[in-house]
Amino acid sequence: MSEGTMQRTAQRDPSDQRARRLPRALVCAAAVPAMLIAAGCSSDSGSGSDEAGKDSAASASASASPSPTVQAAAYDKLPDSCDVLSKDTLGDLVPKSGKSGKEGSSDDTATRASCSWSSLENNGVDGSQFRWLNVSLLRFESDVTRGEGDKLAQEYYAKQVGDVQAVDGAKNVKSEPVAGTGDEATLVRYDLKKKEGAFKQQTVVARVENVVITLDYNGAGLAGEKTPSADTLAKLAEKAAKEAVAAVTEANGSGTSTGKAPSASASESASKSSSKASSQSS
């Protein structure tokens, strides 16, 4: 290439370079609004998210409900299980027990306690009269997940009566309501044959507020001694049950009453239980 040609080429370069730079500048300029738009969209999205978060928090706060509550149980303690019966009553039910009972084991005597007594009156060649007595106390506390204490006690009371009526080997099962013993009470009677002899079993299940009392009392004539009267044993068991109910109410500062008469619903329940037991024994 000649020197003149090189000079002409050099002279054309400035215009050619400007022509090449122009489209590039236009492209860059067009990119700026797109970036601004993207930035604006990003800013709007963040603002909407913040508002949604505030609305969600406000909605959660408005829908929050107060913690559930349940009515406190009426009784918060149990009496000493071995002191619920007087010496005179123990003398009638278990005359040879020496008046000292055997306390049952319990992890928490404020909610569960029991005491038992046994009596053996030896009549020599005529045999012996045996008596056994046990008093169990169970107190139910109110709980937000399970319900009120007295309602829980009612459920357990009904179950306990049913369990007593369904004892294996029980014969001649009879049930009847017991008046004036707590809020509701049922006497269940039956005969039970053991290797030692024929036993007459009397069980009184009673409820006062949130406490259920189960009193088991039985007697037998051993080694040729005559079998005790079931009616006599039943009267003694009912008397002892009334005292046990009174001991519970006194321990909780509720006076010296032996309890309230059973409600209509309680009497109806006991009547149904009695009918069920009669049908089972027939």
Tab-separated table of C-alpha atoms in Angstrom:
chain	number	residue	atom	x	y	z
A	1	MET	CA	0.000	0.000	0.000
A	2	SER	CA	1.301	3.453	-0.897
A	3	GLU	CA	1.764	6.192	1.588
A	4	GLY	CA	-1.126	8.107	0.031
A	5	THR	CA	-3.460	5.209	0.385
A	6	MET	CA	-2.535	4.751	4.088
A	7	GLN	CA	-3.263	8.418	4.736
A	8	ARG	CA	-6.733	8.143	3.086
A	9	THR	CA	-7.512	5.136	5.170
A	10	ALA	CA	-6.468	6.936	8.347
A	11	GLN	CA	-8.653	9.894	7.409
A	12	ARG	CA	-11.751	7.664	7.084
A	13	ASP	CA	-11.296	6.041	10.519
A	14	PRO	CA	-12.790	8.771	12.722
A	15	SER	CA	-16.166	8.717	10.978
A	16	ASP	CA	-16.211	4.949	10.814
A	17	GLN	CA	-15.457	4.695	14.552
A	18	ARG	CA	-18.231	7.180	15.404
A	19	ALA	CA	-20.659	5.138	13.326
A	20	ARG	CA	-19.729	1.981	15.163
A	21	ARG	CA	-20.053	3.624	18.638
A	22	LEU	CA	-23.538	5.071	17.998
A	23	PRO	CA	-25.560	1.791	18.110
A	24	ARG	CA	-23.610	0.709	21.168
A	25	ALA	CA	-24.563	3.926	23.007
A	26	LEU	CA	-28.210	3.481	22.064
A	27	VAL	CA	-28.197	-0.044	23.464
A	28	CYS	CA	-26.738	1.147	26.779
A	29	ALA	CA	-29.257	3.976	26.978
A	30	ALA	CA	-32.110	1.542	26.426
A	31	ALA	CA	-30.841	-0.660	29.230
A	32	VAL	CA	-31.086	2.109	31.823
A	33	PRO	CA	-34.937	2.357	31.937
A	34	ALA	CA	-35.186	-1.434	32.117
A	35	MET	CA	-32.948	-1.469	35.193
A	36	LEU	CA	-34.976	1.317	36.772
A	37	ILE	CA	-38.202	-0.580	36.104
A	38	ALA	CA	-36.750	-3.757	37.605
A	39	ALA	CA	-35.596	-1.835	40.670
A	40	GLY	CA	-39.046	-0.288	41.028
A	41	CYS	CA	-40.748	-3.665	40.831
A	42	SER	CA	-38.387	-5.053	43.452
A	43	SER	CA	-39.152	-2.142	45.771
A	44	ASP	CA	-42.923	-2.550	45.346
A	45	SER	CA	-42.702	-6.293	46.045
A	46	GLY	CA	-40.879	-5.743	49.320
A	47	SER	CA	-43.443	-3.191	50.461
A	48	GLY	CA	-46.309	-5.590	49.700
A	49	SER	CA	-44.593	-8.377	51.620
A	50	ASP	CA	-44.172	-6.143	54.662
A	51	GLU	CA	-47.851	-5.196	54.570
A	52	ALA	CA	-48.877	-8.864	54.240
A	53	GLY	CA	-46.721	-9.739	57.234
A	54	LYS	CA	-48.322	-6.987	59.315
A	55	ASP	CA	-51.817	-8.123	58.293
A	56	SER	CA	-50.998	-11.744	59.198
A	57	ALA	CA	-49.648	-10.746	62.617
A	58	ALA	CA	-52.702	-8.601	63.293
A	59	SER	CA	-55.019	-11.433	62.274
A	60	ALA	CA	-53.192	-13.918	64.521
A	61	SER	CA	-53.369	-11.509	67.446
A	62	ALA	CA	-57.090	-10.933	66.924
A	63	SER	CA	-57.866	-14.650	66.725
A	64	ALA	CA	-55.851	-15.563	69.853
A	65	SER	CA	-58.177	-16.865	72.613
A	66	PRO	CA	-57.611	-16.844	76.383
A	67	SER	CA	-56.197	-19.973	78.048
A	68	PRO	CA	-58.891	-22.560	78.896
A	69	THR	CA	-59.993	-22.794	82.529
A	70	VAL	CA	-61.920	-25.340	84.583
A	71	GLN	CA	-63.787	-25.016	87.858
A	72	ALA	CA	-61.703	-26.058	90.857
A	73	ALA	CA	-62.690	-29.282	92.629
A	74	ALA	CA	-64.681	-28.911	95.854
A	75	TYR	CA	-62.396	-31.054	98.020
A	76	ASP	CA	-58.616	-30.726	98.018
A	77	LYS	CA	-57.660	-33.300	100.672
A	78	LEU	CA	-58.453	-36.724	102.084
A	79	PRO	CA	-58.710	-37.746	105.735
A	80	ASP	CA	-56.384	-40.344	107.229
A	81	SER	CA	-57.829	-43.554	105.795
A	82	CYS	CA	-57.368	-45.488	109.053
A	83	ASP	CA	-59.251	-42.817	111.012
A	84	VAL	CA	-62.420	-42.501	108.916
A	85	LEU	CA	-64.348	-44.908	111.175
A	86	SER	CA	-65.015	-44.548	114.887
A	87	LYS	CA	-63.890	-47.141	117.437
A	88	ASP	CA	-67.494	-48.100	118.116
A	89	THR	CA	-68.178	-48.743	114.430
A	90	LEU	CA	-65.000	-50.789	114.086
A	91	GLY	CA	-66.067	-52.726	117.182
A	92	ASP	CA	-69.331	-53.631	115.442
A	93	LEU	CA	-67.810	-54.577	112.066
A	94	VAL	CA	-64.462	-56.140	113.038
A	95	PRO	CA	-64.665	-56.830	116.793
A	96	LYS	CA	-61.388	-58.749	117.000
A	97	SER	CA	-59.294	-56.431	114.860
A	98	GLY	CA	-57.754	-54.622	117.826
A	99	LYS	CA	-58.998	-51.348	116.274
A	100	SER	CA	-55.715	-50.832	114.409
A	101	GLY	CA	-55.969	-50.865	110.646
A	102	LYS	CA	-53.381	-51.639	108.003
A	103	GLU	CA	-52.778	-48.632	105.773
A	104	GLY	CA	-52.453	-49.359	102.072
A	105	SER	CA	-49.459	-48.187	100.063
A	106	SER	CA	-49.879	-44.983	98.039
A	107	ASP	CA	-47.558	-42.604	96.211
A	108	ASP	CA	-49.857	-39.679	97.009
A	109	THR	CA	-52.148	-40.012	100.030
A	110	ALA	CA	-53.780	-36.669	99.148
A	111	THR	CA	-55.454	-38.302	96.139
A	112	ARG	CA	-55.487	-42.036	96.927
A	113	ALA	CA	-55.593	-43.838	100.277
A	114	SER	CA	-56.913	-47.046	101.848
A	115	CYS	CA	-57.022	-48.964	105.108
A	116	SER	CA	-58.078	-52.517	105.982
A	117	TRP	CA	-59.008	-54.464	109.118
A	118	SER	CA	-59.538	-58.182	109.734
A	119	SER	CA	-61.192	-59.997	112.616
A	120	LEU	CA	-61.188	-63.673	113.551
A	121	GLU	CA	-63.346	-64.738	116.478
A	122	ASN	CA	-62.319	-68.243	117.426
A	123	ASN	CA	-65.107	-70.288	118.980
A	124	GLY	CA	-63.111	-73.465	119.497
A	125	VAL	CA	-64.684	-76.646	118.210
A	126	ASP	CA	-67.643	-74.637	116.921
A	127	GLY	CA	-65.453	-72.885	114.403
A	128	SER	CA	-64.728	-69.200	113.891
A	129	GLN	CA	-66.373	-66.041	112.643
A	130	PHE	CA	-64.256	-64.122	110.147
A	131	ARG	CA	-64.743	-60.503	109.114
A	132	TRP	CA	-62.778	-58.326	106.703
A	133	LEU	CA	-63.183	-54.604	106.061
A	134	ASN	CA	-61.466	-52.284	103.608
A	135	VAL	CA	-62.053	-48.573	102.921
A	136	SER	CA	-60.588	-46.968	99.796
A	137	LEU	CA	-60.647	-43.242	99.054
A	138	LEU	CA	-59.983	-41.701	95.646
A	139	ARG	CA	-59.985	-37.936	95.028
A	140	PHE	CA	-60.145	-36.393	91.557
A	141	GLU	CA	-58.635	-33.001	90.763
A	142	SER	CA	-59.972	-30.670	88.074
A	143	ASP	CA	-57.896	-30.670	84.902
A	144	VAL	CA	-58.241	-28.493	81.787
A	145	THR	CA	-57.669	-31.493	79.520
A	146	ARG	CA	-59.842	-34.022	81.393
A	147	GLY	CA	-62.565	-31.874	82.962
A	148	GLU	CA	-63.955	-30.966	86.374
A	149	GLY	CA	-63.124	-33.109	89.390
A	150	ASP	CA	-66.722	-33.977	90.295
A	151	LYS	CA	-67.465	-35.049	86.714
A	152	LEU	CA	-64.426	-37.313	86.721
A	153	ALA	CA	-65.569	-38.735	90.070
A	154	GLN	CA	-69.042	-39.430	88.653
A	155	GLU	CA	-67.538	-41.372	85.763
A	156	TYR	CA	-65.331	-43.413	88.086
A	157	TYR	CA	-68.237	-44.038	90.471
A	158	ALA	CA	-70.349	-45.545	87.679
A	159	LYS	CA	-67.442	-47.680	86.485
A	160	GLN	CA	-66.685	-48.878	90.012
A	161	VAL	CA	-70.271	-49.984	90.593
A	162	GLY	CA	-70.195	-51.887	87.309
A	163	ASP	CA	-66.920	-53.566	88.192
A	164	VAL	CA	-68.237	-54.729	91.570
A	165	GLN	CA	-71.363	-56.165	89.952
A	166	ALA	CA	-69.216	-58.146	87.517
A	167	VAL	CA	-66.847	-59.833	90.007
A	168	ASP	CA	-65.850	-63.310	88.862
A	169	GLY	CA	-67.585	-66.064	90.782
A	170	ALA	CA	-70.182	-63.764	92.367
A	171	LYS	CA	-73.580	-65.370	92.943
A	172	ASN	CA	-76.968	-63.843	93.782
A	173	VAL	CA	-75.812	-60.325	92.885
A	174	LYS	CA	-78.150	-57.591	94.092
A	175	SER	CA	-77.786	-53.802	93.962
A	176	GLU	CA	-79.725	-51.003	95.613
A	177	PRO	CA	-79.248	-47.268	96.208
A	178	VAL	CA	-78.162	-46.099	99.653
A	179	ALA	CA	-79.944	-42.975	100.888
A	180	GLY	CA	-78.258	-40.168	102.806
A	181	THR	CA	-74.735	-41.167	101.847
A	182	GLY	CA	-72.960	-38.436	99.901
A	183	ASP	CA	-74.225	-37.316	96.505
A	184	GLU	CA	-74.864	-40.884	95.350
A	185	ALA	CA	-74.223	-44.338	96.746
A	186	THR	CA	-74.940	-47.946	95.781
A	187	LEU	CA	-74.808	-51.157	97.797
A	188	VAL	CA	-73.838	-54.291	95.878
A	189	ARG	CA	-74.371	-57.651	97.604
A	190	TYR	CA	-73.384	-61.126	96.493
A	191	ASP	CA	-72.275	-64.559	97.695
A	192	LEU	CA	-68.748	-65.770	97.025
A	193	LYS	CA	-67.536	-69.310	97.548
A	194	LYS	CA	-63.896	-69.664	98.636
A	195	LYS	CA	-61.871	-72.597	99.838
A	196	GLU	CA	-62.153	-71.286	103.411
A	197	GLY	CA	-65.952	-71.137	103.291
A	198	ALA	CA	-69.013	-69.256	101.985
A	199	PHE	CA	-68.544	-65.484	102.150
A	200	LYS	CA	-71.245	-62.831	102.217
A	201	GLN	CA	-69.845	-59.784	100.420
A	202	GLN	CA	-71.175	-56.239	100.887
A	203	THR	CA	-69.681	-53.352	98.902
A	204	VAL	CA	-70.826	-49.749	99.173
A	205	VAL	CA	-69.610	-47.351	96.494
A	206	ALA	CA	-70.290	-43.721	97.400
A	207	ARG	CA	-69.434	-40.355	95.875
A	208	VAL	CA	-69.314	-37.005	97.623
A	209	GLU	CA	-68.299	-34.131	95.318
A	210	ASN	CA	-64.973	-35.150	93.725
A	211	VAL	CA	-64.207	-38.066	96.090
A	212	VAL	CA	-65.247	-41.702	95.595
A	213	ILE	CA	-65.331	-44.081	98.558
A	214	THR	CA	-65.399	-47.856	98.123
A	215	LEU	CA	-66.139	-49.819	101.279
A	216	ASP	CA	-65.748	-53.609	101.083
A	217	TYR	CA	-67.056	-55.726	103.944
A	218	ASN	CA	-67.464	-59.467	104.082
A	219	GLY	CA	-68.017	-62.193	106.626
A	220	ALA	CA	-67.950	-65.974	106.794
A	221	GLY	CA	-68.478	-68.781	109.262
A	222	LEU	CA	-65.417	-71.024	109.200
A	223	ALA	CA	-64.799	-74.597	110.365
A	224	GLY	CA	-68.459	-75.363	110.984
A	225	GLU	CA	-69.538	-71.960	112.312
A	226	LYS	CA	-72.793	-70.684	110.840
A	227	THR	CA	-72.757	-68.197	107.949
A	228	PRO	CA	-73.481	-64.624	109.081
A	229	SER	CA	-76.661	-62.828	108.058
A	230	ALA	CA	-76.206	-60.899	104.803
A	231	ASP	CA	-78.811	-58.332	105.913
A	232	THR	CA	-76.933	-57.660	109.151
A	233	LEU	CA	-73.652	-57.246	107.300
A	234	ALA	CA	-75.312	-54.894	104.785
A	235	LYS	CA	-76.644	-52.601	107.520
A	236	LEU	CA	-73.223	-52.434	109.141
A	237	ALA	CA	-71.578	-51.657	105.781
A	238	GLU	CA	-74.042	-48.835	105.090
A	239	LYS	CA	-73.411	-47.358	108.547
A	240	ALA	CA	-69.658	-47.424	107.982
A	241	ALA	CA	-69.999	-45.848	104.531
A	242	LYS	CA	-71.928	-42.914	105.981
A	243	GLU	CA	-69.159	-42.345	108.515
A	244	ALA	CA	-66.514	-42.447	105.802
A	245	VAL	CA	-68.406	-39.821	103.783
A	246	ALA	CA	-68.698	-37.644	106.890
A	247	ALA	CA	-64.955	-37.964	107.502
A	248	VAL	CA	-64.235	-36.688	103.982
A	249	THR	CA	-66.512	-33.665	104.337
A	250	GLU	CA	-65.097	-32.848	107.784
A	251	ALA	CA	-61.516	-33.057	106.524
A	252	ASN	CA	-62.395	-30.370	103.992
A	253	GLY	CA	-64.193	-28.098	106.449
A	254	SER	CA	-67.655	-28.943	105.151
A	255	GLY	CA	-69.346	-29.652	108.468
A	256	THR	CA	-70.308	-32.921	110.122
A	257	SER	CA	-73.141	-33.974	107.835
A	258	THR	CA	-73.159	-37.607	106.764
A	259	GLY	CA	-73.874	-36.492	103.223
A	260	LYS	CA	-76.717	-35.463	100.973
A	261	ALA	CA	-79.521	-37.593	99.701
A	262	PRO	CA	-78.814	-39.006	96.255
A	263	SER	CA	-80.077	-36.971	93.314
A	264	ALA	CA	-82.800	-38.238	90.985
A	265	SER	CA	-80.204	-39.098	88.347
A	266	ALA	CA	-78.144	-40.972	90.908
A	267	SER	CA	-81.153	-42.985	92.059
A	268	GLU	CA	-82.043	-43.764	88.444
A	269	SER	CA	-78.467	-44.912	87.792
A	270	ALA	CA	-78.503	-47.137	90.857
A	271	SER	CA	-81.869	-48.551	89.840
A	272	LYS	CA	-80.514	-49.436	86.387
A	273	SER	CA	-77.482	-51.049	87.987
A	274	SER	CA	-79.726	-53.080	90.259
A	275	SER	CA	-81.828	-54.286	87.315
A	276	LYS	CA	-78.703	-55.235	85.398
A	277	ALA	CA	-77.337	-57.194	88.341
A	278	SER	CA	-80.641	-59.023	88.842
A	279	SER	CA	-80.733	-60.076	85.199
A	280	GLN	CA	-77.145	-61.310	85.433
A	281	SER	CA	-77.830	-63.419	88.508
A	282	SER	CA	-81.043	-64.958	87.170
